[in-house]
Amino acid sequence: MSNSTETGETVLIKNALLYGEGEPTDVLLDDGLVAAIGADAAKSAAAETEVIDAAGQILLPGFVDLHTHLREPGREDTETIDSGSAAAALGGYTAVFAMANTSPVADSVVVTDHVWRRGQEVGLVDVHPVGAVTVGLAGKQLAEMATMAAGSGRVRMFSDDGHCVYDPLLMRRALEYSSSLGVLIAQHAEEPRLTVGAVAHEGPTAARLGLAGWPRAAEESIVARDALLARDAGARVHICHASTAGTVELVKWARGQGISITAEVTPHHLLLDDSRLETYDAVNKVNPPLREASDVAALRAGLAEGVIDCVATDHAPHAEQDKCCEFAAARPGMLGLETALSIVAMTMVRPGLLDWRGVARVMSERPAEIVGLDDQGRPIAVGEPANLVLVDPDAEWTVHGPALASVASNTPYESMTLPARVTTTILRGRVTARNGDVRTPVRSGGGQ
Ligand code: DOR
Ligand code: ZN
């Protein structure tokens, strides 16, 4: 998978705390790999080596996002593979999975191959295409999963995200095929009959504000159903953006039954609850909706315990006219790539629910394992691919939407001061982001 047009850089990271543990250590990267760790690293560094002073910073494996919306093709006015890759690199990501709800939909190898190739051309992060489960995300007919899986973009994950594959027979068939293809089906769990017209979590807040409610049961009934379908198909199912305490319980139960089920949680569901809706600002509108404080607590506990496997951003750029309008008419979704690490630090690390090794597990190792990436989420060890991120745990920064790399600026964290910041991201030994700037690759062969 390595990109042959990249220049072979050597980088010496000095005085980093690996996984935030032990004593500061030097790490030498050469030819895309970790070449040396410890006292040997500086000794073996060549004269032209770039030296990064990482004193006080934590070295982790590069983050892997299983759930990103990059909007190319079709809505390049809100995000492109170029701008989304920059946001990903600045957020510490070395691989992202780009959801299929583009226009045209990524239900054919033409689109999925484009997404992969364009990501490689940009060269800031591996952009893995997610293929649609059904043609046009319409939920009627299975898409050609095998062709997409065999394309140059090698689709490893299929999802109708934005829509639920709600026909149980179609979901059953998709799960059956997924096992033989060795791919993952990721479900946006939303029983559509229970969410007709819904714009907010069904509860006291929505009732008071006069907003139509999205009940927890709409998510949980699909999670339970799909767990049973996965059991019978002997297949794996992945639950996108778990948002309720009940989903955590169901995933735990299913795993206890030996069912192969994994789940992700978004940073926003770890921090925000439906009290944010009081202002009717549609920047807080998202699917699934922001729930109640008790759900937030259960999601944090589920992530800490490993019931919820990983954090995935559901980065969802939207144009100003689609957000700055009446709440019911606004599109759901919020930016997430550049703020994810800070929100995880705020909600999980600061309260003592996860240490930095735990952050590596939920933001890098587990997502890479879930989707079968063998070059990501690897231990920081000699001979391993140099996909890495440096985090300053003591930094604080104030979010300003227009200053983010995304084309759109719909962040729910506007003007908030957040803890911890990614300082450096490294993809196959090459620095892709450093102190807030992205570094596009220098190409020797005139591009691909
Ligand atoms: O809030 C959301 N936005 N949830 C989804 O499932 C889809 C996403 C989007 O594409 O904007
Ligand atoms: Zn979704």
Coordinates of C-alpha atoms and ligand atoms in Angstrom, one line a residue:
M1 CA 0.0 0.0 0.0
S2 CA 3.0 2.3 0.3
N3 CA 3.1 5.3 -2.1
S4 CA 6.1 4.9 -4.3
T5 CA 6.3 8.6 -5.2
E6 CA 6.8 9.8 -1.7
T7 CA 10.3 11.0 -0.8
G8 CA 12.1 8.8 1.7
E9 CA 12.4 11.1 4.7
T10 CA 14.1 10.4 8.0
V11 CA 12.6 11.9 11.1
L12 CA 14.0 11.9 14.6
I13 CA 11.4 12.4 17.3
K14 CA 13.2 13.4 20.5
N15 CA 12.0 12.9 24.1
A16 CA 8.5 11.6 23.4
L17 CA 6.5 9.7 26.0
L18 CA 5.4 6.5 24.3
Y19 CA 1.8 6.0 25.1
G20 CA 2.3 8.7 27.8
E21 CA 4.2 6.2 29.9
G22 CA 7.8 5.8 31.3
E23 CA 10.7 8.0 30.5
P24 CA 11.1 10.3 27.5
T25 CA 12.5 8.4 24.5
D26 CA 13.9 9.1 21.1
V27 CA 12.3 7.4 18.0
L28 CA 13.9 7.3 14.6
L29 CA 11.8 6.9 11.5
D30 CA 13.3 5.9 8.2
D31 CA 11.9 4.7 4.9
G32 CA 8.4 4.6 6.3
L33 CA 9.2 2.5 9.3
V34 CA 10.2 2.9 12.9
A35 CA 14.0 2.3 12.6
A36 CA 15.2 2.7 16.1
I37 CA 13.9 3.5 19.6
G38 CA 15.9 4.7 22.6
A39 CA 19.6 5.7 22.8
D40 CA 20.3 4.1 19.4
A41 CA 17.8 6.4 17.6
A42 CA 19.8 9.6 17.7
K43 CA 23.1 7.8 17.0
S44 CA 21.8 6.3 13.8
A45 CA 20.2 9.5 12.6
A46 CA 21.8 10.8 9.3
A47 CA 22.8 14.5 9.0
E48 CA 19.7 15.5 7.0
T49 CA 17.3 14.0 9.4
E50 CA 14.4 16.3 10.5
V51 CA 14.4 16.6 14.3
I52 CA 11.2 17.0 16.2
D53 CA 11.5 18.2 19.8
A54 CA 8.7 16.3 21.4
A55 CA 9.5 17.1 25.1
G56 CA 6.3 16.9 27.1
Q57 CA 4.4 15.2 24.2
I58 CA 2.9 11.8 23.9
L59 CA 3.5 9.5 20.9
L60 CA 0.6 7.3 19.9
P61 CA -0.2 5.2 16.8
G62 CA -1.9 7.4 14.1
F63 CA -5.7 7.6 14.6
V64 CA -8.1 5.6 12.4
D65 CA -11.6 7.0 11.8
L66 CA -14.2 4.4 10.7
H67 CA -16.8 7.1 10.0
T68 CA -16.1 10.2 8.0
H69 CA -18.2 12.1 5.4
L70 CA -16.0 13.8 2.8
R71 CA -18.7 14.9 0.4
E72 CA -16.7 14.2 -2.8
P73 CA -18.2 13.5 -5.3
G74 CA -21.2 15.8 -5.2
R75 CA -21.0 18.4 -2.4
E76 CA -17.6 19.9 -2.9
D77 CA -19.0 23.2 -1.6
T78 CA -18.9 21.6 1.9
E79 CA -15.8 19.3 1.8
T80 CA -13.5 17.6 -0.7
I81 CA -11.1 14.7 -0.4
D82 CA -8.4 17.4 -0.3
S83 CA -9.9 19.6 2.5
G84 CA -11.1 16.6 4.4
S85 CA -7.7 14.9 4.2
A86 CA -6.1 18.1 5.6
A87 CA -8.7 18.1 8.5
A88 CA -7.9 14.5 9.1
A89 CA -4.1 15.0 9.2
L90 CA -4.5 18.0 11.5
G91 CA -6.7 15.8 13.8
G92 CA -4.0 13.1 14.0
Y93 CA -5.5 10.6 11.6
T94 CA -3.5 8.4 9.3
A95 CA -6.5 6.6 7.9
V96 CA -10.2 7.5 7.5
F97 CA -13.2 5.7 6.0
A98 CA -15.2 7.9 3.7
M99 CA -18.9 7.1 3.9
A100 CA -20.9 6.2 0.8
N101 CA -23.7 8.9 0.9
T102 CA -22.1 11.0 -1.7
S103 CA -23.6 12.1 -5.0
P104 CA -23.4 9.9 -7.0
V105 CA -23.6 7.3 -4.2
A106 CA -20.5 5.1 -3.7
D107 CA -22.4 2.1 -4.8
S108 CA -20.1 1.3 -7.7
V109 CA -16.5 0.6 -8.2
V110 CA -16.2 3.8 -10.3
V111 CA -16.9 5.9 -7.3
T112 CA -15.1 3.8 -4.7
D113 CA -11.9 3.7 -6.8
H114 CA -12.1 7.4 -7.4
V115 CA -12.2 8.1 -3.6
W116 CA -9.2 5.8 -3.0
R117 CA -7.1 7.2 -5.8
R118 CA -7.9 10.8 -5.0
G119 CA -6.9 10.2 -1.4
Q120 CA -3.6 8.7 -2.5
E121 CA -3.0 11.7 -4.8
V122 CA -3.6 14.1 -2.0
G123 CA -1.3 12.0 0.2
L124 CA -2.2 13.3 3.6
V125 CA -4.1 10.3 5.0
D126 CA -5.3 7.0 3.5
V127 CA -8.9 7.6 2.5
H128 CA -10.6 4.2 2.4
P129 CA -13.9 4.2 0.5
V130 CA -16.9 2.8 2.2
G131 CA -19.3 1.1 -0.3
A132 CA -23.0 1.4 -0.1
V133 CA -24.9 -1.8 1.0
T134 CA -27.8 -1.0 -1.3
V135 CA -28.1 0.6 -4.7
G136 CA -28.5 4.4 -4.3
L137 CA -28.9 3.8 -0.5
A138 CA -32.5 3.1 -1.4
G139 CA -32.7 0.0 0.7
K140 CA -34.2 -2.1 -2.1
Q141 CA -31.5 -4.0 -3.8
L142 CA -28.0 -5.0 -2.8
A143 CA -25.1 -3.1 -4.4
E144 CA -22.3 -5.0 -6.1
M145 CA -20.3 -5.5 -3.0
A146 CA -18.0 -8.1 -4.5
T147 CA -16.9 -5.8 -7.3
M148 CA -16.2 -2.9 -5.0
A149 CA -14.3 -5.2 -2.6
A150 CA -12.1 -6.3 -5.6
G151 CA -11.5 -2.8 -7.0
S152 CA -8.3 -0.9 -6.6
G153 CA -9.9 1.0 -3.7
R154 CA -10.4 -2.4 -2.0
V155 CA -13.6 -1.7 -0.1
R156 CA -13.4 -3.3 3.3
M157 CA -16.5 -1.7 4.8
F158 CA -20.1 -1.3 3.5
S159 CA -22.7 1.0 5.0
D160 CA -25.8 2.9 3.9
D161 CA -24.9 5.4 6.6
G162 CA -27.4 8.3 6.7
H163 CA -30.0 5.6 6.1
C164 CA -30.7 2.3 7.9
V165 CA -30.7 -1.0 6.0
Y166 CA -34.1 -1.5 7.5
D167 CA -35.4 -4.4 5.4
P168 CA -34.5 -7.4 7.6
L169 CA -34.2 -9.8 4.7
L170 CA -31.8 -7.5 2.8
M171 CA -29.7 -6.9 5.9
R172 CA -29.6 -10.7 6.4
R173 CA -28.3 -11.2 2.9
A174 CA -25.8 -8.4 3.2
L175 CA -24.4 -10.0 6.4
E176 CA -24.3 -13.4 4.7
Y177 CA -22.3 -12.1 1.7
S178 CA -20.0 -10.0 4.0
S179 CA -18.6 -13.1 5.6
S180 CA -17.6 -14.7 2.3
L181 CA -16.1 -11.4 1.1
G182 CA -14.3 -10.7 4.3
V183 CA -15.8 -7.3 4.6
L184 CA -17.6 -5.4 7.4
I185 CA -21.2 -4.2 7.4
A186 CA -21.7 -1.0 9.4
Q187 CA -25.3 -0.2 10.3
H188 CA -26.8 3.2 10.9
A189 CA -29.3 1.9 13.4
E190 CA -32.6 3.8 12.9
E191 CA -36.0 2.1 12.5
P192 CA -37.4 4.6 10.0
R193 CA -41.0 4.1 11.0
L194 CA -40.2 5.4 14.5
T195 CA -38.3 8.5 13.3
V196 CA -40.7 9.9 10.7
G197 CA -40.3 13.7 11.0
A198 CA -38.0 13.4 14.1
V199 CA -35.4 16.1 14.6
A200 CA -34.3 15.7 18.2
H201 CA -34.1 13.1 21.0
E202 CA -37.6 12.1 22.2
G203 CA -37.7 13.3 25.8
P204 CA -38.7 16.2 28.1
T205 CA -36.4 18.7 26.3
A206 CA -37.9 18.1 22.8
A207 CA -41.4 18.1 24.2
R208 CA -40.9 21.5 25.8
L209 CA -39.2 22.9 22.7
G210 CA -41.9 21.5 20.4
L211 CA -39.5 19.4 18.4
A212 CA -40.5 16.0 17.0
G213 CA -38.8 13.2 18.9
W214 CA -36.5 10.4 17.8
P215 CA -37.0 7.6 20.5
R216 CA -34.2 5.5 21.8
A217 CA -36.1 2.4 20.7
A218 CA -35.6 3.4 17.1
E219 CA -31.9 2.8 17.5
E220 CA -32.1 -0.1 20.0
S221 CA -34.6 -2.2 18.1
I222 CA -32.3 -2.3 15.1
V223 CA -29.2 -3.0 17.2
A224 CA -31.0 -6.0 18.8
R225 CA -32.4 -7.2 15.4
D226 CA -29.0 -6.9 13.7
A227 CA -27.3 -8.7 16.6
L228 CA -29.6 -11.6 16.0
L229 CA -29.2 -11.5 12.2
A230 CA -25.4 -11.5 12.7
R231 CA -25.7 -14.5 15.0
D232 CA -27.7 -16.5 12.5
A233 CA -25.5 -15.5 9.6
G234 CA -22.4 -16.3 11.5
A235 CA -21.3 -12.8 10.5
R236 CA -19.9 -9.6 12.0
V237 CA -21.9 -6.4 12.4
H238 CA -20.7 -3.0 13.4
I239 CA -23.0 -0.4 15.0
C240 CA -22.3 3.2 13.9
H241 CA -22.6 6.1 16.3
A242 CA -24.1 4.3 19.4
S243 CA -26.1 7.0 21.2
T244 CA -28.1 5.4 24.0
A245 CA -27.5 3.6 27.3
G246 CA -29.7 0.8 26.0
T247 CA -27.4 0.3 23.0
V248 CA -24.5 -0.2 25.3
E249 CA -26.5 -2.8 27.2
L250 CA -27.5 -4.6 24.0
V251 CA -24.0 -4.7 22.7
K252 CA -22.8 -6.1 26.0
W253 CA -25.6 -8.7 26.0
A254 CA -24.9 -9.7 22.4
R255 CA -21.2 -10.2 23.0
G256 CA -22.0 -12.3 26.0
Q257 CA -23.9 -14.5 23.7
G258 CA -20.8 -14.9 21.5
I259 CA -22.3 -12.7 18.7
S260 CA -19.7 -10.9 16.7
I261 CA -20.7 -7.2 17.2
T262 CA -18.6 -4.1 17.4
A263 CA -19.7 -0.5 18.1
E264 CA -18.4 3.0 17.8
V265 CA -19.3 6.3 19.6
T266 CA -18.8 9.8 18.4
P267 CA -16.9 12.5 20.3
H268 CA -20.1 14.6 20.3
H269 CA -22.2 11.9 22.0
L270 CA -19.4 11.6 24.6
L271 CA -19.7 15.3 25.5
L272 CA -23.0 16.9 24.5
D273 CA -26.6 16.3 25.5
D274 CA -29.9 17.5 24.4
S275 CA -29.8 20.5 26.8
R276 CA -27.8 22.1 23.9
L277 CA -31.0 22.4 21.9
E278 CA -32.5 25.2 24.1
T279 CA -31.2 27.8 21.6
Y280 CA -32.7 26.0 18.6
D281 CA -29.2 26.4 16.9
A282 CA -29.1 23.7 14.3
V283 CA -25.4 23.3 14.7
N284 CA -26.5 20.8 17.4
K285 CA -28.7 18.8 15.1
V286 CA -27.3 15.4 14.3
N287 CA -28.3 11.8 13.6
P288 CA -28.6 10.1 15.9
P289 CA -29.6 13.0 18.1
L290 CA -27.8 14.3 21.2
R291 CA -29.4 12.3 24.0
E292 CA -29.7 12.8 27.7
A293 CA -26.9 13.2 30.3
S294 CA -27.6 9.6 31.5
D295 CA -26.9 8.3 28.0
V296 CA -23.7 10.3 27.8
A297 CA -22.5 8.8 31.1
A298 CA -23.4 5.2 29.9
L299 CA -21.5 5.8 26.6
R300 CA -18.4 7.0 28.5
A301 CA -18.5 4.0 30.8
G302 CA -19.1 1.6 27.8
L303 CA -16.1 3.0 26.0
A304 CA -13.9 2.8 29.1
E305 CA -14.9 -0.8 29.7
G306 CA -14.4 -1.8 26.0
V307 CA -18.1 -2.6 25.4
I308 CA -18.0 0.3 22.9
D309 CA -14.9 -0.5 20.9
C310 CA -13.8 2.8 19.4
V311 CA -14.4 6.5 18.8
A312 CA -15.4 7.4 15.3
T313 CA -16.1 11.1 14.3
D314 CA -19.1 11.0 12.0
H315 CA -17.5 14.1 10.6
A316 CA -20.4 15.6 8.7
P317 CA -19.7 19.0 6.9
H318 CA -22.7 21.0 5.9
A319 CA -23.1 24.3 4.1
E320 CA -24.1 27.4 6.0
Q321 CA -27.5 27.6 4.3
D322 CA -28.2 24.0 5.3
K323 CA -27.5 24.7 9.0
C324 CA -28.4 28.3 9.6
C325 CA -32.1 27.8 9.1
E326 CA -35.1 26.5 10.9
F327 CA -34.2 23.6 13.2
A328 CA -36.6 21.2 11.6
A329 CA -35.3 22.0 8.0
A330 CA -31.6 21.9 8.8
R331 CA -29.4 19.0 7.8
P332 CA -28.1 16.7 10.6
G333 CA -24.4 16.5 11.3
M334 CA -21.3 18.3 12.7
L335 CA -17.6 18.6 12.0
G336 CA -15.4 16.2 14.0
L337 CA -12.0 15.4 12.6
E338 CA -9.9 18.2 14.1
T339 CA -11.6 18.2 17.5
A340 CA -11.9 14.5 18.2
L341 CA -8.7 14.0 20.2
S342 CA -9.5 17.0 22.4
I343 CA -13.0 15.9 23.1
V344 CA -11.7 12.4 24.0
A345 CA -9.1 14.0 26.3
M346 CA -11.9 16.1 27.9
T347 CA -14.5 13.4 28.4
M348 CA -12.3 10.3 29.0
V349 CA -8.7 11.2 29.9
R350 CA -9.3 14.1 32.2
P351 CA -12.0 12.3 34.3
G352 CA -9.7 9.2 34.6
L353 CA -11.8 6.9 32.4
L354 CA -9.0 6.2 29.9
D355 CA -5.3 6.6 30.1
W356 CA -3.3 7.4 26.9
R357 CA -2.8 3.8 26.2
G358 CA -6.5 3.5 26.3
V359 CA -6.8 6.4 23.8
A360 CA -4.5 4.5 21.4
R361 CA -6.8 1.5 21.8
V362 CA -10.1 3.4 21.0
M363 CA -8.8 5.8 18.4
S364 CA -6.3 3.6 16.6
E365 CA -5.8 0.0 17.5
R366 CA -9.5 -1.2 17.7
P367 CA -10.7 0.6 14.6
A368 CA -7.8 -0.8 12.6
E369 CA -8.6 -4.3 13.9
I370 CA -12.3 -4.0 13.3
V371 CA -11.7 -3.3 9.6
G372 CA -8.7 -5.4 9.1
L373 CA -6.0 -2.8 8.3
D374 CA -2.7 -4.4 8.9
D375 CA -0.6 -1.2 8.5
Q376 CA -2.4 0.9 11.0
G377 CA -3.0 0.8 14.8
R378 CA 0.3 -1.1 15.1
P379 CA 2.5 -1.1 18.3
I380 CA 5.2 1.6 18.4
A381 CA 8.1 -0.8 17.8
V382 CA 11.1 -1.2 15.5
G383 CA 10.1 -2.5 12.1
E384 CA 6.5 -1.3 12.3
P385 CA 5.0 1.2 9.8
A386 CA 5.6 4.8 11.0
N387 CA 2.0 5.9 11.2
L388 CA 2.1 8.0 14.3
V389 CA 0.8 11.0 16.1
L390 CA 2.2 13.4 18.7
V391 CA -0.1 14.9 21.2
D392 CA 0.6 17.8 23.6
P393 CA -1.6 16.9 26.6
D394 CA -1.2 20.2 28.3
A395 CA -2.1 22.4 25.3
E396 CA -5.3 24.3 25.2
W397 CA -6.9 25.8 22.1
T398 CA -10.0 27.7 21.2
V399 CA -12.1 26.4 18.4
H400 CA -13.0 28.7 15.6
G401 CA -15.0 27.1 12.8
P402 CA -13.7 29.1 9.8
A403 CA -10.1 28.4 10.9
L404 CA -10.6 24.7 10.6
A405 CA -9.4 23.0 7.4
S406 CA -12.8 21.8 6.3
V407 CA -14.7 23.8 3.7
A408 CA -17.7 23.9 6.0
S409 CA -17.5 25.3 9.5
N410 CA -20.4 23.7 11.4
T411 CA -18.6 22.8 14.6
P412 CA -20.6 22.6 17.8
Y413 CA -17.5 23.6 19.8
E414 CA -17.3 27.1 18.4
S415 CA -15.4 29.4 20.8
M416 CA -14.9 26.6 23.3
T417 CA -11.4 26.2 24.8
L418 CA -10.5 22.5 24.6
P419 CA -7.7 20.5 26.2
A420 CA -4.9 18.6 24.4
R421 CA -3.8 19.1 20.8
V422 CA -2.3 17.1 18.0
T423 CA 1.0 18.7 17.2
T424 CA 2.4 16.3 14.6
T425 CA 0.9 13.5 12.4
I426 CA 3.2 11.1 10.5
L427 CA 2.0 8.9 7.6
R428 CA 4.5 6.2 6.5
G429 CA 7.4 8.1 8.0
R430 CA 6.4 11.4 6.4
V431 CA 5.2 14.4 8.4
T432 CA 1.7 15.3 7.2
A433 CA 0.7 17.9 9.8
R434 CA 2.9 19.9 12.1
N435 CA 1.9 22.7 14.5
G436 CA -1.4 23.4 12.7
D437 CA 0.0 23.3 9.1
V438 CA -0.4 20.5 6.7
R439 CA 2.5 19.3 4.6
T440 CA 1.5 17.9 1.2
P441 CA 3.9 15.4 -0.2
V442 CA 6.8 16.4 -2.5
R443 CA 6.5 14.2 -5.5
S444 CA 9.3 13.0 -7.7
G445 CA 7.4 11.3 -10.5
G446 CA 4.8 14.0 -11.5
G447 CA 2.0 12.5 -9.5
Q448 CA 0.0 9.3 -10.0
Ligands
DOR1 O1 -25.8 13.5 11.5 C1 -25.6 12.8 10.5 N1 -25.1 13.3 9.4 N2 -25.8 11.5 10.7 C2 -25.7 10.7 9.6 O2 -26.0 9.5 9.7 C3 -25.4 11.2 8.3 C4 -24.6 12.4 8.4 C5 -24.5 13.2 7.1 O3 -24.2 12.6 6.0 O4 -24.6 14.4 7.1
ZN2 ZN -25.2 7.6 10.5

